Short mmCIF file of C-alpha atoms and ligand atoms in Angstrom, two decimals:
data_model
loop_
_atom_site.label_atom_id
_atom_site.label_comp_id
_atom_site.label_asym_id
_atom_site.label_seq_id
_atom_site.Cartn_x
_atom_site.Cartn_y
_atom_site.Cartn_z
CA MET A 92 -48.45 -7.24 -13.81
CA PRO A 93 -45.17 -6.83 -15.74
CA VAL A 94 -42.96 -9.86 -15.69
CA PRO A 95 -39.29 -10.12 -16.85
CA LYS A 96 -39.06 -11.60 -20.32
CA ARG A 97 -36.00 -13.72 -19.57
CA LYS A 98 -34.26 -15.17 -16.59
CA ARG A 99 -31.27 -13.08 -15.48
CA SER A 100 -28.05 -14.99 -15.89
CA ARG A 101 -25.93 -15.75 -12.83
CA ALA A 102 -23.25 -13.39 -14.10
CA ARG A 103 -25.71 -10.52 -14.48
CA ARG A 104 -27.25 -11.17 -11.08
CA ASP A 105 -23.90 -11.57 -9.30
CA SER A 106 -22.34 -8.51 -10.92
CA ARG A 107 -24.89 -6.47 -8.99
CA PHE A 108 -23.26 -7.58 -5.73
CA ALA A 109 -19.68 -7.34 -6.99
CA ASN A 110 -19.03 -3.96 -5.35
CA LYS A 111 -21.10 -4.55 -2.25
CA GLY A 112 -18.09 -5.30 -0.04
CA ILE A 113 -16.14 -2.23 -1.12
CA LYS A 114 -15.99 0.49 1.51
CA VAL A 115 -14.77 4.03 1.22
CA LEU A 116 -11.60 4.32 3.31
CA THR A 117 -11.52 7.04 5.92
CA MET A 118 -8.25 8.86 5.56
CA ALA A 119 -6.32 11.03 7.97
CA THR A 120 -3.56 13.52 7.20
CA CYS A 121 -0.07 12.82 8.46
CA GLY A 122 1.04 15.27 11.14
CA ASN A 123 4.58 15.28 9.78
CA CYS A 124 4.30 15.38 5.98
CA LYS A 125 0.59 16.25 5.56
CA SER A 126 0.04 13.38 3.12
CA ALA A 127 -3.07 11.19 3.31
CA SER A 128 -2.65 8.09 5.46
CA LEU A 129 -4.83 5.63 7.33
CA PRO A 130 -5.89 6.73 10.82
CA HIS A 131 -4.09 5.04 13.75
CA ALA A 132 -1.40 3.76 11.38
CA VAL A 133 2.17 4.64 10.50
CA CYS A 134 2.46 7.07 7.58
CA LYS A 135 3.87 5.14 4.63
CA THR A 136 5.25 8.28 3.02
CA CYS A 137 7.51 9.48 5.84
CA GLY A 138 7.39 6.64 8.40
CA HIS A 139 6.16 8.79 11.27
CA TYR A 140 3.55 7.86 13.87
CA LYS A 141 2.33 10.42 16.41
CA GLY A 142 5.29 12.63 15.54
CA VAL A 143 7.88 9.91 16.11
CA LYS A 144 9.93 8.27 13.35
CA VAL A 145 9.21 4.54 13.60
CA LEU A 146 9.68 3.16 10.07
CA LEU A 147 12.19 3.48 7.28
CA THR A 148 10.55 4.50 4.02
CA LYS A 149 11.24 2.74 0.74
CA THR A 150 13.70 5.38 -0.45
CA GLU A 151 15.52 5.34 2.90
CA ARG A 152 15.84 1.56 2.73
CA GLY A 153 17.27 1.93 -0.78
CA MET A 154 19.80 4.48 0.44
CA LYS A 155 20.83 2.22 3.33
CA ARG A 156 21.19 -0.71 0.89
CA ASP A 157 23.45 1.41 -1.33
CA GLU A 158 25.60 2.34 1.67
CA ILE A 159 25.98 -1.32 2.66
CA ARG A 160 26.85 -2.25 -0.94
CA LYS A 161 29.49 0.47 -1.14
CA ALA A 162 30.99 -0.61 2.19
CA LYS A 163 31.18 -4.21 0.95
CA GLU A 164 32.87 -3.11 -2.28
CA LEU A 165 35.41 -1.08 -0.32
CA LYS A 166 36.09 -4.10 1.89
CA LYS A 167 36.61 -6.29 -1.17
CA LYS A 168 39.00 -3.76 -2.71
CA GLY A 169 40.88 -3.53 0.60
CA ALA A 170 41.19 -7.33 0.76
CA GLN A 171 42.51 -7.53 -2.83
CA ALA A 172 45.15 -4.79 -2.41
ZN1 ZN B 238 3.90 11.33 6.82
#
């Protein structure tokens, strides 16, 4: 009966199980922007859930931040003059 020549190291043995916990994600398509998103979750691309806008996207937050910054600058200029 064939027998392994050497003992397998812990690293070699454990590397076999390294990807055991990884699962393939099931993806759904967003009804609004048609991009891939997780099912039963808000679309991260457009912020829609079941056809309703519920979240601001990263770019929208950036735009809002810019608006606030501009308003603050205007206020400062108004206070100085
Ligand atoms: Zn979307």
